Amino acid sequence: MPAAPLTRDRVSDRILILDYGSQFTQLIARRIREQHVYCEIHPGDRDAAFVRAWEPAGIVLSGGPASVLDPGSPKLDLEILDVGCPVLGVCYGLQLLTHQLGGLVEPADDREYGRAILKVEKEDPLFANLDGGPERTVWMSHGDSVLRLAPGFELLATSDNSPFAAMRHTDRPIWAIQFHPEVAHTDGGTQMLKNFAIDICGATPSWTMESFIDETVDRIRETVGDRRVICGLSGGVDSSVAAAIVHRAIGDQLRCIFVDNGLLRKNERQDVEDLFVKLLDMPLIVADARQRFLDALAGEIDPERKRRIIGHMFIEVFDQEAKAIGGADFLVQGTLYPDVIESVPVMGQSSTIKSHHNVGGLPERMNLELLEPLRELFKDEVRDLGRKLGLDDSLVGRHPFPGPGLAIRVIGEVTEPKLASLREADAIVIEEIRKAGLYDEIWQAFAVYLPVQTVGVMGDERTYENVVAVRCVSSLDAMTADWSRVPHEVLASISSRIINEVKGINRVVYDISSKPPATIEWE
């Protein structure tokens, strides 16, 4: 079934980002939203008819990996420039405007990647309210360079290897910059985007969590009416916040189902029950399916088959519980905006949402419509929303946890004794990094149970027991990640506690692999 229509009706106060494949496009959206201006990302091949119907206050043309000189490179529908709202080209967007409007773009003799010094040659509203003088550090990432402006454009700024690093049209509301204002390395970049969205485009900064809650609650009530809704509650941030806002909208018309698959962290089932039943007074059905999942996983060592088994079993258990309730018309799903973006083709390339992120197969199997109240939000916005809804920070600030749970942190076959040891080791990791005040600095921290046994000595006895790996990474969005430089004394405490307190473990190792080439999870 198609998703229930929760389309935002917001005109003249929103910015449209046309995406040409830049790895930084989501950052542009986040920087603009930080100014309380709503924006969305759409593929760069949208035509003028789409743009007119969308009615943006302004348009940003993002960067991208292609060269405008390649015959098959993405192009802009030039009629978009006649829609009447301001346009800002960024990196590839600058080259695209120049190339299609009659300027000269050539491969650069000296490519610019990384920091560069921008020299502002002409005062302009785009550069208003910037601290410091006319020179500032910006972030460049381009192999082509503009050598001649298109007719009607004037120079605003230069850099050592970009004679036209910023420009604008003298008669039309078109700006373009060669650098990336959205990255932290660009000095004053966020102010430039604010200048464009609010001062140049005239968008009203009305995008707040309070307004989002009011509008979303109204839309859910209008969409659902007096019908019933079910939600698969995992205990993670996304599903919990989605359930909380739907419950605020329709109260006891919502029934949440929590499937205890036996692959959860220590005390997680009890924590979920305490939060949703005792604190939020939200109806919750707990399905104890621990043995069913373990039986289904018996003997399986392949990571992808583990994921599929868990996904299919979850659908089976959830379907049975939902049928026992009866009469539901909608399924709540915690889809976020990055999931939406990744599921839409961008200039001929597409990627799909991870198979374990969403409750795949359930809406069609159960003939349900989807409610996706978070599909406009980034992760940091979801956390903010959760706090505004009264959820405890211990929940909304928690580290990500994979859909298949501890099954993909037990390398090899999953058994209850291994899970029991891993739960205790994982709890120790979290306790120690919290005690050290590092929890909020680390994107994700966890333990992994390895199918490796090593010789050890405990007391006067020789041991031959298992190894636990500890993984802590720092990241902004999980697309890339670096291993966290946890202080040695903290690692020593983690290791000592695991070896002394967790039966069957006599060695702890620390994972110092970054993503790429490694992934965050081990399976």
Short mmCIF file of C-alpha atoms in Angstrom, two decimals:
data_model
loop_
_atom_site.label_atom_id
_atom_site.label_comp_id
_atom_site.label_asym_id
_atom_site.label_seq_id
_atom_site.Cartn_x
_atom_site.Cartn_y
_atom_site.Cartn_z
CA MET A 1 0.00 0.00 0.00
CA PRO A 2 1.23 3.56 -0.59
CA ALA A 3 2.30 5.70 2.33
CA ALA A 4 -0.48 7.75 3.89
CA PRO A 5 -0.41 11.33 2.56
CA LEU A 6 1.42 13.47 5.07
CA THR A 7 2.56 16.04 2.51
CA ARG A 8 3.72 19.37 3.91
CA ASP A 9 1.73 22.35 2.69
CA ARG A 10 4.31 25.09 3.13
CA VAL A 11 4.88 27.56 0.30
CA SER A 12 7.14 30.61 0.08
CA ASP A 13 9.03 29.59 3.24
CA ARG A 14 10.95 26.61 1.89
CA ILE A 15 14.14 26.07 -0.09
CA LEU A 16 14.47 23.49 -2.87
CA ILE A 17 17.85 21.76 -3.24
CA LEU A 18 18.46 20.15 -6.63
CA ASP A 19 21.02 17.40 -6.05
CA TYR A 20 23.74 16.59 -8.58
CA GLY A 21 25.31 13.86 -6.47
CA SER A 22 27.52 15.71 -3.99
CA GLN A 23 28.49 13.87 -0.83
CA PHE A 24 27.76 17.14 1.01
CA THR A 25 24.19 17.73 -0.24
CA GLN A 26 22.58 16.57 2.99
CA LEU A 27 24.82 19.02 4.85
CA ILE A 28 23.38 21.90 2.82
CA ALA A 29 19.89 20.89 3.92
CA ARG A 30 20.93 20.56 7.54
CA ARG A 31 22.66 23.96 7.58
CA ILE A 32 19.58 25.66 6.12
CA ARG A 33 17.27 23.88 8.57
CA GLU A 34 19.51 25.08 11.40
CA GLN A 35 18.30 28.55 10.41
CA HIS A 36 14.71 27.33 10.96
CA VAL A 37 13.99 27.35 7.23
CA TYR A 38 12.45 24.18 5.81
CA CYS A 39 14.11 22.63 2.76
CA GLU A 40 14.01 19.44 0.73
CA ILE A 41 16.42 17.61 -1.57
CA HIS A 42 15.25 16.47 -5.00
CA PRO A 43 17.10 15.03 -8.02
CA GLY A 44 18.78 17.61 -10.23
CA ASP A 45 16.84 16.58 -13.31
CA ARG A 46 13.57 18.07 -12.03
CA ASP A 47 12.02 20.36 -14.65
CA ALA A 48 10.56 23.84 -14.42
CA ALA A 49 7.00 22.52 -14.12
CA PHE A 50 7.94 20.61 -10.98
CA VAL A 51 9.69 23.65 -9.51
CA ARG A 52 6.73 25.95 -10.21
CA ALA A 53 4.36 23.48 -8.55
CA TRP A 54 6.66 23.15 -5.54
CA GLU A 55 6.77 26.95 -5.13
CA PRO A 56 10.15 27.38 -3.41
CA ALA A 57 11.38 30.63 -1.92
CA GLY A 58 14.77 29.80 -3.40
CA ILE A 59 16.75 27.06 -5.14
CA VAL A 60 20.20 25.64 -4.42
CA LEU A 61 22.01 23.72 -7.16
CA SER A 62 24.31 21.32 -5.31
CA GLY A 63 27.78 20.11 -6.14
CA GLY A 64 28.47 16.78 -7.79
CA PRO A 65 31.25 14.43 -8.96
CA ALA A 66 30.68 14.86 -12.72
CA SER A 67 32.32 17.33 -15.11
CA VAL A 68 30.02 19.66 -17.03
CA LEU A 69 32.31 19.03 -20.00
CA ASP A 70 31.29 15.36 -20.22
CA PRO A 71 28.55 14.77 -22.84
CA GLY A 72 26.50 12.68 -20.42
CA SER A 73 26.80 14.99 -17.42
CA PRO A 74 23.64 16.21 -15.66
CA LYS A 75 22.04 19.34 -17.09
CA LEU A 76 19.76 22.03 -15.68
CA ASP A 77 16.39 22.86 -17.19
CA LEU A 78 17.15 26.52 -17.88
CA GLU A 79 13.47 27.44 -17.65
CA ILE A 80 13.91 26.98 -13.89
CA LEU A 81 15.83 30.27 -13.92
CA ASP A 82 12.65 31.99 -15.12
CA VAL A 83 10.52 30.75 -12.19
CA GLY A 84 11.40 34.00 -10.43
CA CYS A 85 12.96 32.89 -7.15
CA PRO A 86 16.68 33.30 -6.29
CA VAL A 87 19.10 30.55 -7.32
CA LEU A 88 22.43 29.64 -5.71
CA GLY A 89 24.82 27.35 -7.60
CA VAL A 90 27.36 25.51 -5.45
CA CYS A 91 30.54 24.00 -7.00
CA TYR A 92 29.13 21.87 -9.85
CA GLY A 93 26.11 24.19 -9.74
CA LEU A 94 28.38 27.16 -10.52
CA GLN A 95 30.03 25.35 -13.42
CA LEU A 96 26.66 24.17 -14.72
CA LEU A 97 25.26 27.70 -14.82
CA THR A 98 28.39 29.05 -16.47
CA HIS A 99 28.59 26.27 -19.06
CA GLN A 100 24.91 26.33 -20.05
CA LEU A 101 24.61 30.12 -20.08
CA GLY A 102 27.56 30.74 -22.42
CA GLY A 103 30.63 31.05 -20.21
CA LEU A 104 33.83 29.02 -20.44
CA VAL A 105 34.63 26.04 -18.21
CA GLU A 106 37.87 24.10 -18.71
CA PRO A 107 39.81 21.45 -16.79
CA ALA A 108 41.85 23.31 -14.18
CA ASP A 109 45.64 23.39 -14.49
CA ASP A 110 45.81 23.27 -10.70
CA ARG A 111 42.87 21.45 -9.16
CA GLU A 112 41.62 22.60 -5.78
CA TYR A 113 40.83 20.00 -3.14
CA GLY A 114 40.67 21.07 0.48
CA ARG A 115 41.28 24.42 2.12
CA ALA A 116 41.76 27.56 0.02
CA ILE A 117 41.78 31.29 0.69
CA LEU A 118 38.79 33.15 -0.70
CA LYS A 119 39.31 36.82 -1.55
CA VAL A 120 36.04 38.78 -1.64
CA GLU A 121 36.37 41.35 -4.42
CA LYS A 122 32.92 42.96 -4.25
CA GLU A 123 30.48 43.49 -1.39
CA ASP A 124 27.27 41.50 -1.80
CA PRO A 125 24.30 40.39 0.35
CA LEU A 126 25.60 36.82 0.10
CA PHE A 127 28.70 37.86 2.09
CA ALA A 128 26.92 40.13 4.59
CA ASN A 129 27.51 39.87 8.36
CA LEU A 130 30.70 37.83 8.03
CA ASP A 131 33.34 38.31 10.70
CA GLY A 132 36.84 39.27 9.67
CA GLY A 133 38.17 40.93 6.55
CA PRO A 134 37.78 40.19 2.84
CA GLU A 135 39.88 36.99 3.03
CA ARG A 136 38.64 33.73 4.58
CA THR A 137 39.28 29.99 4.49
CA VAL A 138 36.87 27.96 2.36
CA TRP A 139 36.65 24.32 1.28
CA MET A 140 37.19 23.55 -2.41
CA SER A 141 36.62 20.28 -4.26
CA HIS A 142 36.76 20.66 -8.03
CA GLY A 143 38.81 19.64 -11.07
CA ASP A 144 37.25 22.09 -13.57
CA SER A 145 37.47 25.85 -13.38
CA VAL A 146 35.53 28.81 -14.80
CA LEU A 147 37.80 30.82 -17.13
CA ARG A 148 35.20 33.21 -18.53
CA LEU A 149 31.93 34.37 -16.98
CA ALA A 150 28.67 33.83 -18.79
CA PRO A 151 27.08 37.01 -20.21
CA GLY A 152 25.42 39.14 -17.55
CA PHE A 153 27.49 37.80 -14.62
CA GLU A 154 29.95 39.76 -12.50
CA LEU A 155 32.84 38.65 -10.29
CA LEU A 156 32.35 38.54 -6.51
CA ALA A 157 35.37 36.58 -5.24
CA THR A 158 38.51 34.72 -6.29
CA SER A 159 40.94 32.14 -4.91
CA ASP A 160 44.48 31.24 -5.95
CA ASN A 161 43.30 28.57 -8.40
CA SER A 162 39.79 29.87 -9.15
CA PRO A 163 39.70 33.23 -10.96
CA PHE A 164 35.93 33.20 -10.55
CA ALA A 165 35.24 31.63 -7.15
CA ALA A 166 31.96 33.53 -6.64
CA MET A 167 29.72 35.42 -9.03
CA ARG A 168 26.24 36.80 -9.51
CA HIS A 169 24.03 37.94 -12.37
CA THR A 170 23.64 41.70 -12.59
CA ASP A 171 19.92 41.65 -13.51
CA ARG A 172 18.58 38.27 -12.40
CA PRO A 173 18.57 36.74 -8.87
CA ILE A 174 21.28 34.18 -9.62
CA TRP A 175 24.35 33.60 -7.45
CA ALA A 176 27.06 30.95 -7.76
CA ILE A 177 30.06 29.92 -5.67
CA GLN A 178 32.86 27.45 -6.40
CA PHE A 179 33.43 26.41 -2.77
CA HIS A 180 31.29 24.44 -0.32
CA PRO A 181 29.68 26.72 2.31
CA GLU A 182 28.01 23.78 4.06
CA VAL A 183 31.17 22.12 5.43
CA ALA A 184 32.68 23.08 8.75
CA HIS A 185 36.01 23.97 7.09
CA THR A 186 34.46 26.98 5.31
CA ASP A 187 34.76 30.06 7.50
CA GLY A 188 31.35 31.76 7.61
CA GLY A 189 29.69 29.22 5.33
CA THR A 190 26.61 28.79 7.51
CA GLN A 191 26.14 32.58 7.59
CA MET A 192 26.29 32.64 3.78
CA LEU A 193 23.53 30.04 3.55
CA LYS A 194 21.52 32.00 6.09
CA ASN A 195 22.03 35.15 4.03
CA PHE A 196 20.76 33.35 0.95
CA ALA A 197 17.75 31.62 2.51
CA ILE A 198 16.45 34.42 4.73
CA ASP A 199 17.79 37.74 3.41
CA ILE A 200 17.97 37.03 -0.32
CA CYS A 201 15.09 34.55 -0.69
CA GLY A 202 12.95 36.11 2.03
CA ALA A 203 12.05 32.78 3.63
CA THR A 204 10.51 33.07 7.08
CA PRO A 205 12.45 31.11 9.75
CA SER A 206 9.39 29.24 11.00
CA TRP A 207 10.75 25.67 10.88
CA THR A 208 10.84 24.71 14.59
CA MET A 209 10.17 21.49 16.43
CA GLU A 210 7.19 23.11 18.14
CA SER A 211 5.61 23.99 14.80
CA PHE A 212 6.50 20.55 13.44
CA ILE A 213 4.73 18.86 16.36
CA ASP A 214 1.59 20.96 15.91
CA GLU A 215 1.41 20.43 12.15
CA THR A 216 2.26 16.73 12.30
CA VAL A 217 -0.28 16.00 15.03
CA ASP A 218 -2.96 17.77 12.97
CA ARG A 219 -2.00 15.87 9.81
CA ILE A 220 -2.03 12.50 11.61
CA ARG A 221 -5.47 13.16 13.09
CA GLU A 222 -6.82 14.23 9.70
CA THR A 223 -5.30 11.21 7.95
CA VAL A 224 -6.26 8.55 10.51
CA GLY A 225 -9.69 9.80 11.57
CA ASP A 226 -11.25 7.23 13.88
CA ARG A 227 -9.32 4.29 12.48
CA ARG A 228 -6.71 2.22 14.34
CA VAL A 229 -2.93 2.20 14.04
CA ILE A 230 -0.23 -0.28 15.02
CA CYS A 231 3.49 0.31 15.51
CA GLY A 232 6.40 -2.09 15.64
CA LEU A 233 8.37 -0.71 18.56
CA SER A 234 12.04 -1.65 18.65
CA GLY A 235 13.07 0.47 21.61
CA GLY A 236 15.40 2.50 19.39
CA VAL A 237 15.23 6.26 18.86
CA ASP A 238 13.35 6.35 15.55
CA SER A 239 10.50 3.97 16.34
CA SER A 240 10.12 5.37 19.86
CA VAL A 241 9.82 8.98 18.71
CA ALA A 242 7.48 7.99 15.87
CA ALA A 243 5.26 6.14 18.34
CA ALA A 244 5.30 9.05 20.78
CA ILE A 245 4.10 11.65 18.27
CA VAL A 246 1.42 9.34 16.85
CA HIS A 247 0.22 8.61 20.39
CA ARG A 248 0.02 12.33 21.10
CA ALA A 249 -2.17 12.69 18.02
CA ILE A 250 -4.58 9.77 18.41
CA GLY A 251 -4.08 8.34 21.91
CA ASP A 252 -5.40 4.82 22.43
CA GLN A 253 -6.16 4.35 18.74
CA LEU A 254 -2.48 3.38 18.61
CA ARG A 255 -1.30 -0.07 19.67
CA CYS A 256 2.45 -0.70 19.93
CA ILE A 257 3.89 -4.17 19.55
CA PHE A 258 7.32 -4.92 20.99
CA VAL A 259 8.86 -8.17 19.82
CA ASP A 260 11.38 -9.63 22.26
CA ASN A 261 13.53 -11.58 19.85
CA GLY A 262 16.15 -12.58 22.41
CA LEU A 263 18.73 -10.46 20.58
CA LEU A 264 18.33 -7.34 22.70
CA ARG A 265 20.76 -5.50 24.95
CA LYS A 266 20.80 -6.06 28.71
CA ASN A 267 17.51 -5.05 30.38
CA GLU A 268 16.18 -3.58 27.13
CA ARG A 269 12.76 -5.22 27.34
CA GLN A 270 12.24 -3.94 30.87
CA ASP A 271 13.45 -0.47 29.91
CA VAL A 272 10.94 -0.30 27.05
CA GLU A 273 8.07 -1.43 29.25
CA ASP A 274 9.01 1.06 31.97
CA LEU A 275 9.15 3.95 29.50
CA PHE A 276 6.09 3.34 27.38
CA VAL A 277 3.72 1.75 29.87
CA LYS A 278 4.65 3.38 33.16
CA LEU A 279 5.95 6.78 32.06
CA LEU A 280 4.02 7.53 28.85
CA ASP A 281 0.91 5.46 29.68
CA MET A 282 1.01 4.01 26.16
CA PRO A 283 -0.66 0.64 25.41
CA LEU A 284 2.07 -1.91 24.70
CA ILE A 285 1.90 -5.55 23.66
CA VAL A 286 5.06 -7.56 24.34
CA ALA A 287 5.55 -10.68 22.25
CA ASP A 288 8.02 -13.10 23.82
CA ALA A 289 9.55 -14.80 20.79
CA ARG A 290 13.04 -15.43 22.11
CA GLN A 291 13.06 -19.18 21.56
CA ARG A 292 11.50 -18.92 18.10
CA PHE A 293 14.28 -16.63 16.90
CA LEU A 294 17.03 -18.77 18.44
CA ASP A 295 15.58 -21.92 16.88
CA ALA A 296 15.41 -20.22 13.48
CA LEU A 297 19.04 -19.05 13.75
CA ALA A 298 20.41 -22.41 14.92
CA GLY A 299 23.44 -23.49 12.92
CA GLU A 300 23.49 -20.36 10.73
CA ILE A 301 26.82 -18.52 10.35
CA ASP A 302 26.30 -16.41 7.20
CA PRO A 303 25.65 -12.73 8.15
CA GLU A 304 23.20 -11.98 5.33
CA ARG A 305 21.20 -15.16 5.94
CA LYS A 306 21.06 -14.22 9.62
CA ARG A 307 19.56 -10.86 8.66
CA ARG A 308 16.98 -12.46 6.36
CA ILE A 309 15.99 -15.04 8.97
CA ILE A 310 15.51 -12.34 11.59
CA GLY A 311 13.55 -10.13 9.19
CA HIS A 312 11.22 -12.93 8.10
CA MET A 313 10.69 -14.12 11.67
CA PHE A 314 9.89 -10.60 12.83
CA ILE A 315 7.24 -10.25 10.11
CA GLU A 316 5.75 -13.59 11.11
CA VAL A 317 5.57 -12.75 14.83
CA PHE A 318 4.39 -9.19 14.28
CA ASP A 319 1.71 -10.33 11.84
CA GLN A 320 0.36 -12.84 14.38
CA GLU A 321 0.22 -10.23 17.16
CA ALA A 322 -1.41 -7.64 14.90
CA LYS A 323 -4.09 -10.10 13.80
CA ALA A 324 -4.82 -10.87 17.44
CA ILE A 325 -5.48 -7.15 17.96
CA GLY A 326 -7.51 -6.86 14.77
CA GLY A 327 -8.92 -3.89 12.90
CA ALA A 328 -5.76 -1.85 12.20
CA ASP A 329 -5.57 0.26 9.04
CA PHE A 330 -2.15 1.91 9.43
CA LEU A 331 1.39 0.88 10.32
CA VAL A 332 3.73 3.44 11.90
CA GLN A 333 7.27 3.35 10.57
CA GLY A 334 10.25 5.42 11.72
CA THR A 335 11.52 6.34 8.26
CA LEU A 336 13.86 9.35 8.35
CA TYR A 337 14.67 11.87 5.64
CA PRO A 338 18.06 10.31 4.75
CA ASP A 339 16.19 7.03 4.10
CA VAL A 340 13.83 8.87 1.75
CA ILE A 341 16.71 10.54 -0.08
CA GLU A 342 18.66 7.29 -0.44
CA SER A 343 15.64 5.50 -1.92
CA VAL A 344 15.20 8.09 -4.70
CA PRO A 345 17.44 7.97 -7.81
CA VAL A 346 19.85 10.91 -7.93
CA MET A 347 21.04 11.69 -11.47
CA GLY A 348 20.88 8.11 -12.66
CA GLN A 349 22.26 6.51 -9.51
CA SER A 350 20.16 5.10 -6.72
CA SER A 351 20.70 3.29 -3.48
CA THR A 352 18.11 1.50 -1.41
CA ILE A 353 17.22 1.66 2.25
CA LYS A 354 18.98 -1.07 4.22
CA SER A 355 16.85 -4.16 4.32
CA HIS A 356 16.82 -4.30 8.12
CA HIS A 357 15.97 -0.62 8.68
CA ASN A 358 12.28 -0.80 7.89
CA VAL A 359 9.63 -3.42 8.54
CA GLY A 360 9.90 -4.70 4.98
CA GLY A 361 6.97 -6.70 3.64
CA LEU A 362 4.51 -5.90 6.43
CA PRO A 363 2.39 -3.17 4.80
CA GLU A 364 1.69 -5.28 1.69
CA ARG A 365 1.22 -8.52 3.60
CA MET A 366 -1.22 -6.98 6.07
CA ASN A 367 -2.90 -4.57 3.65
CA LEU A 368 -1.90 -1.56 5.74
CA GLU A 369 -1.16 2.05 4.86
CA LEU A 370 2.07 3.53 6.16
CA LEU A 371 2.28 6.43 8.58
CA GLU A 372 5.79 7.91 8.46
CA PRO A 373 5.68 10.99 10.71
CA LEU A 374 9.49 11.43 10.77
CA ARG A 375 10.14 11.21 7.02
CA GLU A 376 10.98 14.95 6.84
CA LEU A 377 13.58 14.84 9.64
CA PHE A 378 17.29 14.19 10.00
CA LYS A 379 18.54 12.14 12.97
CA ASP A 380 19.53 15.15 15.07
CA GLU A 381 16.07 16.65 14.47
CA VAL A 382 14.44 13.38 15.59
CA ARG A 383 16.40 13.51 18.84
CA ASP A 384 15.27 17.12 19.38
CA LEU A 385 11.68 16.11 18.63
CA GLY A 386 11.87 13.26 21.13
CA ARG A 387 13.00 15.63 23.88
CA LYS A 388 10.16 18.04 23.03
CA LEU A 389 7.72 15.11 23.34
CA GLY A 390 9.00 14.31 26.82
CA LEU A 391 11.14 11.26 26.09
CA ASP A 392 14.08 10.81 28.40
CA ASP A 393 17.49 11.76 27.07
CA SER A 394 18.76 8.27 27.92
CA LEU A 395 16.53 7.07 25.07
CA VAL A 396 16.73 9.86 22.47
CA GLY A 397 20.47 10.25 22.94
CA ARG A 398 21.30 6.55 22.79
CA HIS A 399 23.72 5.10 20.28
CA PRO A 400 22.40 3.41 17.11
CA PHE A 401 21.58 -0.29 17.41
CA PRO A 402 21.29 -2.59 14.37
CA GLY A 403 17.94 -4.04 13.37
CA PRO A 404 19.18 -7.66 13.68
CA GLY A 405 20.38 -6.86 17.20
CA LEU A 406 23.14 -8.82 18.88
CA ALA A 407 22.88 -11.58 16.26
CA ILE A 408 25.34 -9.69 14.03
CA ARG A 409 27.63 -8.97 16.97
CA VAL A 410 28.01 -12.68 17.68
CA ILE A 411 30.34 -13.71 14.89
CA GLY A 412 29.29 -17.15 13.67
CA GLU A 413 26.46 -19.22 15.11
CA VAL A 414 24.15 -17.47 17.58
CA THR A 415 23.50 -19.31 20.85
CA GLU A 416 22.02 -18.23 24.17
CA PRO A 417 25.31 -18.68 26.13
CA LYS A 418 27.14 -16.43 23.64
CA LEU A 419 24.34 -13.85 23.77
CA ALA A 420 24.40 -13.88 27.56
CA SER A 421 28.15 -13.22 27.64
CA LEU A 422 27.88 -10.52 24.98
CA ARG A 423 25.07 -8.71 26.82
CA GLU A 424 27.18 -8.47 29.95
CA ALA A 425 30.29 -7.35 28.05
CA ASP A 426 28.32 -4.79 26.05
CA ALA A 427 26.75 -3.36 29.22
CA ILE A 428 30.21 -2.96 30.75
CA VAL A 429 31.45 -1.04 27.67
CA ILE A 430 28.53 1.39 27.89
CA GLU A 431 28.81 1.78 31.67
CA GLU A 432 32.51 2.61 31.50
CA ILE A 433 32.30 5.15 28.66
CA ARG A 434 29.37 6.82 30.45
CA LYS A 435 31.39 6.91 33.66
CA ALA A 436 34.25 8.55 31.75
CA GLY A 437 31.89 11.17 30.25
CA LEU A 438 32.54 9.93 26.71
CA TYR A 439 29.13 8.55 25.74
CA ASP A 440 27.87 11.64 23.92
CA GLU A 441 31.21 12.14 22.15
CA ILE A 442 31.12 8.64 20.63
CA TRP A 443 28.73 7.82 17.78
CA GLN A 444 28.55 4.12 18.58
CA ALA A 445 30.18 1.84 21.14
CA PHE A 446 29.65 -1.88 21.60
CA ALA A 447 31.21 -5.30 22.15
CA VAL A 448 31.56 -8.14 19.63
CA TYR A 449 31.75 -11.83 20.56
CA LEU A 450 34.45 -13.50 18.45
CA PRO A 451 34.62 -17.19 17.45
CA VAL A 452 38.21 -17.27 18.67
CA GLN A 453 39.61 -18.96 21.76
CA THR A 454 42.95 -18.08 23.29
CA VAL A 455 45.13 -19.28 26.12
CA GLY A 456 44.98 -17.33 29.37
CA VAL A 457 45.87 -17.63 33.03
CA MET A 458 43.35 -16.94 35.78
CA GLY A 459 44.62 -17.48 39.27
CA ASP A 460 46.85 -20.55 39.06
CA GLU A 461 44.88 -22.18 36.26
CA ARG A 462 45.37 -22.20 32.52
CA THR A 463 42.28 -21.12 30.56
CA TYR A 464 41.23 -21.52 26.96
CA GLU A 465 38.33 -19.15 26.46
CA ASN A 466 36.78 -16.62 24.10
CA VAL A 467 37.73 -13.14 22.90
CA VAL A 468 35.61 -9.99 22.94
CA ALA A 469 36.36 -7.06 20.64
CA VAL A 470 35.41 -3.53 21.69
CA ARG A 471 34.35 -1.10 18.96
CA CYS A 472 33.99 2.68 19.48
CA VAL A 473 33.64 5.03 16.51
CA SER A 474 33.21 8.75 15.94
CA SER A 475 30.99 9.90 13.09
CA LEU A 476 28.48 12.54 11.96
CA ASP A 477 26.16 10.40 9.87
CA ALA A 478 27.61 6.84 9.81
CA MET A 479 28.51 7.22 6.12
CA THR A 480 32.13 7.46 7.25
CA ALA A 481 33.54 6.81 10.71
CA ASP A 482 36.86 6.90 12.52
CA TRP A 483 37.81 4.76 15.47
CA SER A 484 37.55 6.70 18.73
CA ARG A 485 40.72 7.50 20.64
CA VAL A 486 39.38 6.26 23.96
CA PRO A 487 41.85 6.97 26.80
CA HIS A 488 43.96 3.99 27.75
CA GLU A 489 42.77 4.04 31.34
CA VAL A 490 39.17 3.69 30.18
CA LEU A 491 40.07 0.80 27.87
CA ALA A 492 41.99 -0.81 30.74
CA SER A 493 38.94 -0.58 32.99
CA ILE A 494 36.69 -2.04 30.29
CA SER A 495 39.08 -4.92 29.68
CA SER A 496 39.59 -5.67 33.38
CA ARG A 497 35.87 -5.69 34.12
CA ILE A 498 34.92 -7.87 31.14
CA ILE A 499 37.59 -10.48 31.89
CA ASN A 500 36.76 -10.55 35.60
CA GLU A 501 32.98 -10.30 35.41
CA VAL A 502 31.95 -12.12 32.22
CA LYS A 503 32.22 -15.87 32.33
CA GLY A 504 34.03 -17.48 29.41
CA ILE A 505 36.02 -14.40 28.30
CA ASN A 506 39.77 -14.19 28.93
CA ARG A 507 40.90 -11.62 26.33
CA VAL A 508 39.68 -8.19 25.12
CA VAL A 509 40.90 -6.44 21.97
CA TYR A 510 40.16 -2.92 20.65
CA ASP A 511 39.14 -2.35 17.02
CA ILE A 512 41.14 0.49 15.41
CA SER A 513 39.66 0.21 11.90
CA SER A 514 37.97 3.18 10.23
CA LYS A 515 35.07 3.22 7.75
CA PRO A 516 36.01 2.89 4.96
CA PRO A 517 37.57 0.39 4.43
CA ALA A 518 35.92 -1.40 7.37
CA THR A 519 32.25 -1.04 8.31
CA ILE A 520 31.02 0.03 11.74
CA GLU A 521 29.41 -3.33 12.50
CA TRP A 522 31.43 -6.53 12.11
CA GLU A 523 28.72 -8.38 10.17
#
